Amino acid sequence: MARYTGLIERYRERLPVAADARIITLGEGNTPLIRLENIPGSTGKDVELYVKYEGLNPTGSFKDRGMTMAITQAVNEGSQAVLCASTGNTSASAAAYAARAGITSCVIIPEGKIAMGKLAQAMMHGAVVIQIEGNFDDGMGLVKEIAAEAPVTLVNSVNPYRLQGQKTAAFEIVDELGRPPDFHCLPVGNAGNISAYWTGYSEYAGLTTRACSFCDDQCPYRSDPVADRLPRMLGYQASGAAPFLRGEMVEGPETVASAIRIGRPQSWDLAWAASRESEGWFAEFSDEDILAAQAMLADKEGIFCEPASAISVAGAMRDIKAARIPAGSTVVCTLTGHGLKDPDIAIRQSRAPVTKVSADLDTVKKAILDNM
Ligand code: F0G
């Protein structure tokens, strides 16, 4: 089998990449689709529940899918510098891919509001790190203004190459399952990713065939690709940062899931279109529910994701229990980022006892038995 060299090579004919472009890749994509074994039982319903573990991308989040495209294009256009605002993962990814390409990156982050691992990444990859006394939405406004006048390429998801790269996650899922899932669950922040998946599934639809699970041969919509072959897109938000639930932009968003602490999503229209066209829905969760889902995935399945990612599984479980997702469905949840990105939150919320004792055999033996 040929060596895997990243998603641009794998899906080249479906991506806008110049034939002679220098491909900036770190081997992103090709992430595991893991079938959950223990959690579905707790819903009491018969569903096939999978997670797409995007935390296993090179910088630990799904952003690398978009960044390989955005940085490849920037380099191809002769750009010497890239710029983004970020809640942490975009900045980590931009910094890494810019380092790989040998160009400069500058990242604007909300002071004190990004997870430690993400800050460490941007710093190690040599980004110019600017912390602002403001939130992600303020940063987004600033980078758009700067990019309009300075010789830098904006690599937030308003850059269309980002979403092109991110759509490949949907291709991988269809390739692996042999068909699209019935439901796809995602955290929604700036709303680029849900839009990218919908693009990916829609483009791939013509290539897959599957009997529609909602109708029979006589159904007049049977040949309708949307009804027939595409998943319903379910977007989940933190209650304190839920513009799609409020139906309008939110000022001063707040949530423990710092990755999705966003009140003014840039892909507002695209995400609404994905939800409407796929006949999906949006729902919201408290910080407490988000952290409980993160802990459950780690504890019951051995999968460590960051808080924002876990909201997709919280959402799937609630909707399965409520039969909004019917029995017999195949469901995929995207786990957008790795749990190691945010060790502070993990340690703070963990209820696992850490016992300190002296280093002698009897004491250690007793401590083990006492804590089993
Ligand atoms: N999950 C994680 C771990 C994220 O980092 C993000 C977004 C999302 C979900 C939401 O995805 O914005 O496409 O709806 N993080 C961006 C950043 C905003 O700057 O890293 P979205």
XYZ file of C-alpha atoms and ligand atoms in Angstrom:
393
model
C 0.000 0.000 0.000
C 1.274 3.492 -0.850
C 2.525 5.615 2.032
C -0.182 8.000 3.269
C 0.900 11.554 2.489
C -2.018 13.662 3.590
C -5.516 14.473 2.457
C -4.624 16.662 -0.529
C -2.945 13.742 -2.276
C -5.730 11.382 -1.285
C -8.610 13.557 -2.516
C -6.780 15.699 -5.007
C -9.361 15.420 -7.789
C -12.002 16.856 -5.428
C -9.923 19.769 -4.144
C -8.961 23.104 -5.754
C -5.197 22.629 -5.810
C -2.930 23.774 -8.653
C -1.214 20.850 -10.378
C 2.254 22.282 -9.708
C 1.572 23.543 -6.174
C 4.017 22.698 -3.413
C 1.876 20.700 -0.998
C 2.276 21.770 2.628
C 1.303 18.686 4.608
C 1.952 17.049 7.954
C 0.046 13.879 7.080
C -3.328 15.219 8.302
C -6.603 13.360 7.820
C -7.136 9.597 7.704
C -8.316 9.730 11.329
C -9.982 6.758 13.034
C -13.726 6.243 12.946
C -14.268 4.425 16.219
C -17.458 2.547 17.004
C -18.490 3.204 20.600
C -19.036 -0.022 22.507
C -20.062 0.968 26.000
C -21.900 4.267 25.734
C -24.691 3.244 23.318
C -25.909 0.716 25.899
C -26.633 3.521 28.330
C -29.093 5.077 25.890
C -31.202 1.934 25.968
C -31.582 2.122 22.173
C -30.175 0.095 19.330
C -27.980 2.507 17.341
C -24.604 2.317 15.633
C -22.714 5.172 17.246
C -19.296 6.208 15.901
C -16.842 8.963 16.727
C -14.534 10.511 14.142
C -11.488 11.147 16.308
C -10.074 14.341 14.844
C -7.875 14.855 17.885
C -5.448 12.497 16.158
C -4.551 15.021 13.465
C -0.952 16.336 13.550
C -1.698 19.341 15.772
C -4.494 17.597 17.643
C -7.569 19.038 15.955
C -9.638 19.011 12.754
C -8.215 22.413 11.826
C -5.278 20.692 10.102
C -7.594 19.537 7.317
C -8.355 23.108 6.375
C -4.897 24.393 7.116
C -3.072 22.085 4.697
C -5.272 23.577 1.961
C -5.104 27.214 3.131
C -1.332 27.237 3.606
C -0.685 25.326 0.372
C -2.742 27.937 -1.467
C -1.118 30.863 0.385
C 2.355 29.600 -0.544
C 1.258 28.999 -4.127
C 0.101 32.638 -4.315
C 3.481 33.798 -2.996
C 2.208 34.880 0.423
C 4.914 35.373 3.060
C 2.651 35.621 6.098
C -0.652 34.278 7.395
C -2.972 35.715 10.009
C -5.875 34.369 12.072
C -7.998 35.002 15.130
C -8.517 31.924 17.232
C -9.903 30.256 20.311
C -6.718 28.182 20.156
C -6.854 25.323 17.682
C -6.773 27.381 14.502
C -3.773 29.283 15.848
C -1.955 26.045 16.747
C -2.592 24.640 13.284
C -1.763 27.848 11.388
C 1.485 28.177 13.342
C 2.526 24.582 12.597
C 1.725 24.651 8.870
C 3.328 28.079 8.460
C 6.462 26.742 10.163
C 6.438 23.781 7.798
C 6.097 26.130 4.810
C 8.795 28.483 6.098
C 6.535 31.531 6.279
C 5.430 33.775 9.154
C 2.257 33.315 11.156
C 0.537 35.820 13.391
C -2.266 34.739 15.703
C -4.727 36.869 17.651
C -6.097 35.146 20.742
C -8.375 36.174 23.615
C -6.202 36.787 26.665
C -6.477 34.071 29.301
C -9.191 32.244 27.378
C -7.347 29.639 25.352
C -6.307 26.237 26.643
C -2.687 25.847 27.726
C -1.750 23.182 25.172
C -2.912 25.359 22.292
C -0.938 28.371 23.498
C 2.153 26.186 23.890
C 1.778 25.004 20.280
C 1.545 28.506 18.801
C 4.575 29.575 20.826
C 6.680 26.529 19.934
C 5.916 26.868 16.219
C 7.194 30.427 16.291
C 3.961 32.331 15.712
C 3.727 36.005 16.544
C 1.210 35.679 19.371
C -0.957 38.692 20.142
C -3.276 38.372 23.129
C -6.127 40.851 23.050
C -8.222 42.139 25.926
C -11.289 40.930 24.114
C -12.911 37.731 22.885
C -12.701 35.686 19.668
C -15.384 37.764 17.974
C -13.399 40.956 18.621
C -10.295 39.215 17.220
C -12.186 38.145 14.107
C -13.247 41.723 13.414
C -9.660 42.899 13.787
C -8.030 40.293 11.530
C -10.536 40.952 8.756
C -9.659 44.636 8.838
C -5.912 43.979 8.939
C -6.027 41.414 6.114
C -7.937 43.881 3.932
C -4.985 46.256 3.915
C -1.815 44.310 4.834
C 0.070 41.739 2.694
C -1.064 38.755 4.759
C -3.348 35.832 3.984
C -6.277 35.375 6.343
C -6.543 31.677 7.284
C -9.708 31.686 9.364
C -12.525 29.623 7.900
C -13.753 32.651 5.918
C -10.850 31.593 3.676
C -12.690 29.223 1.278
C -9.744 26.818 1.040
C -10.202 25.984 4.729
C -13.691 24.543 4.252
C -12.560 22.711 1.122
C -9.991 20.844 3.190
C -12.383 20.203 6.040
C -15.004 18.615 3.766
C -12.666 15.621 3.329
C -13.682 14.309 6.758
C -17.109 13.541 5.268
C -15.436 11.746 2.337
C -13.456 9.559 4.741
C -16.583 8.621 6.686
C -18.485 7.631 3.533
C -15.480 5.705 2.230
C -15.227 3.789 5.484
C -18.911 3.094 6.159
C -19.643 2.513 2.482
C -22.495 5.049 2.786
C -23.224 8.265 4.672
C -24.492 7.969 8.252
C -28.129 8.828 9.005
C -27.152 11.581 11.444
C -23.975 13.591 11.881
C -23.411 15.397 15.197
C -20.997 18.303 15.612
C -20.047 21.065 18.013
C -20.751 24.456 16.446
C -18.669 27.561 17.151
C -17.680 29.683 14.205
C -19.836 27.239 12.182
C -17.309 26.456 9.462
C -17.042 22.765 10.179
C -20.734 21.877 9.993
C -20.820 23.747 6.678
C -17.757 21.893 5.412
C -19.179 18.460 6.294
C -22.422 19.311 4.537
C -20.482 20.316 1.422
C -18.505 17.082 1.625
C -21.530 14.825 2.034
C -23.409 16.681 -0.705
C -20.536 16.359 -3.184
C -20.103 12.688 -2.434
C -23.805 11.894 -2.573
C -23.872 11.171 -6.274
C -21.277 8.480 -5.794
C -23.006 6.383 -3.190
C -26.200 4.398 -3.313
C -28.337 3.404 -0.399
C -31.959 2.539 0.087
C -33.689 5.382 1.891
C -34.520 4.313 5.418
C -37.624 6.507 5.595
C -39.615 5.359 2.565
C -40.259 2.559 0.070
C -40.059 2.068 -3.694
C -43.268 4.028 -4.253
C -42.087 7.167 -2.500
C -42.045 10.122 -4.957
C -38.941 11.578 -3.313
C -36.983 8.363 -3.558
C -34.684 9.682 -6.241
C -34.146 12.944 -4.353
C -30.505 12.798 -3.307
C -31.117 14.904 -0.210
C -33.857 12.668 1.131
C -32.107 9.539 -0.033
C -28.465 9.721 0.689
C -27.436 12.514 2.997
C -27.226 12.603 6.775
C -29.180 15.039 8.881
C -26.757 17.551 10.344
C -27.121 18.140 14.083
C -25.281 21.138 15.547
C -24.705 21.517 19.272
C -23.761 24.660 21.153
C -22.902 25.610 24.724
C -25.847 27.441 26.329
C -23.737 30.506 27.103
C -22.559 30.746 23.484
C -25.547 29.618 21.435
C -26.394 32.127 18.698
C -28.041 29.423 16.557
C -30.458 28.671 19.386
C -31.159 32.343 20.077
C -31.621 33.067 16.375
C -29.261 36.032 16.594
C -25.679 36.945 17.408
C -24.772 36.758 21.107
C -22.676 39.403 22.871
C -20.292 38.269 25.627
C -20.403 34.478 24.988
C -19.274 32.349 27.939
C -18.583 28.620 28.320
C -16.067 26.236 29.841
C -15.636 24.843 26.292
C -13.306 27.680 25.295
C -12.944 26.387 21.702
C -16.581 27.282 20.996
C -16.823 30.479 23.064
C -18.115 32.361 20.031
C -21.103 34.678 19.747
C -20.821 35.884 16.166
C -20.206 32.868 13.885
C -18.708 33.745 10.525
C -20.430 30.890 8.647
C -23.905 31.842 9.908
C -25.727 31.491 6.571
C -23.874 28.337 5.485
C -24.616 26.576 8.762
C -28.311 27.474 8.615
C -28.383 26.130 5.064
C -26.757 22.863 6.182
C -29.287 22.475 8.969
C -32.294 23.361 6.808
C -31.320 21.401 3.692
C -30.429 18.289 5.680
C -33.540 18.606 7.863
C -31.317 18.721 10.911
C -31.499 20.816 14.068
C -29.502 22.771 16.632
C -29.576 22.116 20.378
C -27.742 23.460 23.411
C -26.010 22.060 26.495
C -24.907 23.424 29.856
C -21.237 23.432 30.787
C -22.005 20.717 33.330
C -23.442 18.418 30.643
C -20.473 19.076 28.352
C -17.954 18.130 31.038
C -19.986 15.051 31.997
C -19.898 13.833 28.385
C -16.142 14.458 28.174
C -15.572 12.464 31.371
C -17.846 9.642 30.202
C -15.991 9.219 26.894
C -12.670 9.060 28.706
C -13.943 6.756 31.430
C -16.154 4.382 29.417
C -14.492 4.298 25.994
C -10.847 5.299 26.574
C -11.235 8.317 24.314
C -9.945 11.683 25.510
C -11.304 14.728 23.712
C -11.510 18.358 24.643
C -14.698 19.739 26.234
C -16.054 21.376 23.047
C -15.764 18.070 21.177
C -17.717 16.102 23.772
C -20.852 18.167 23.132
C -21.409 16.124 19.960
C -21.718 12.912 21.962
C -23.814 14.625 24.650
C -26.132 15.707 21.849
C -26.295 12.318 20.169
C -27.078 10.573 23.451
C -29.845 12.967 24.400
C -31.425 12.796 20.951
C -31.169 8.986 20.865
C -32.805 8.692 24.300
C -35.560 11.067 23.215
C -36.008 9.009 19.982
C -35.429 12.124 17.880
C -32.717 9.872 16.464
C -34.651 6.648 15.823
C -33.499 3.141 16.741
C -31.575 1.459 13.946
C -29.807 4.690 12.932
C -26.132 5.049 12.146
C -24.755 8.130 13.889
C -21.340 9.779 13.608
C -20.097 12.368 16.116
C -17.015 14.439 15.338
C -14.563 14.687 18.224
C -12.917 17.867 17.002
C -9.916 18.156 19.326
C -7.688 16.103 21.631
C -8.210 16.135 25.386
C -4.534 16.899 25.998
C -5.119 20.369 24.591
C -6.751 21.395 27.833
C -5.229 19.496 30.771
C -6.262 22.145 33.302
C -9.970 21.546 32.808
C -9.476 17.773 32.794
C -7.590 17.717 36.077
C -9.933 20.222 37.710
C -13.058 18.240 36.897
C -11.716 14.716 37.347
C -13.073 12.863 40.337
C -10.366 10.180 40.143
C -8.518 10.140 43.456
C -4.781 10.830 43.352
C -3.279 9.522 46.564
C 0.087 10.639 47.893
C 2.012 8.276 50.201
C 5.617 7.567 51.204
C 7.637 5.319 48.870
C 7.686 2.128 50.932
C 6.216 -1.196 49.844
C 3.610 -1.740 52.577
C 2.250 1.786 52.394
C 1.968 1.663 48.595
C 0.284 -1.774 48.710
C -2.211 -0.532 51.277
C -2.892 2.618 49.267
C -3.619 0.528 46.152
C -6.024 -1.793 48.001
C -7.771 1.126 49.739
C -8.409 2.829 46.414
C -9.442 -0.117 44.240
N -14.280 22.058 18.351
C -13.047 22.550 18.525
C -12.082 21.747 19.314
C -12.697 23.800 17.968
O -11.468 24.270 18.142
C -13.662 24.529 17.248
C -13.354 25.826 16.674
C -14.932 23.954 17.098
C -15.206 22.722 17.653
C -16.012 24.615 16.336
O -15.825 24.514 14.962
O -15.815 26.913 14.468
O -16.009 25.235 12.654
O -17.893 25.621 14.239
N -12.293 26.464 16.911
C -11.877 27.704 16.233
C -10.466 28.073 16.630
C -12.859 28.793 16.333
O -10.112 29.246 16.599
O -9.685 27.172 16.926
P -16.427 25.631 14.013
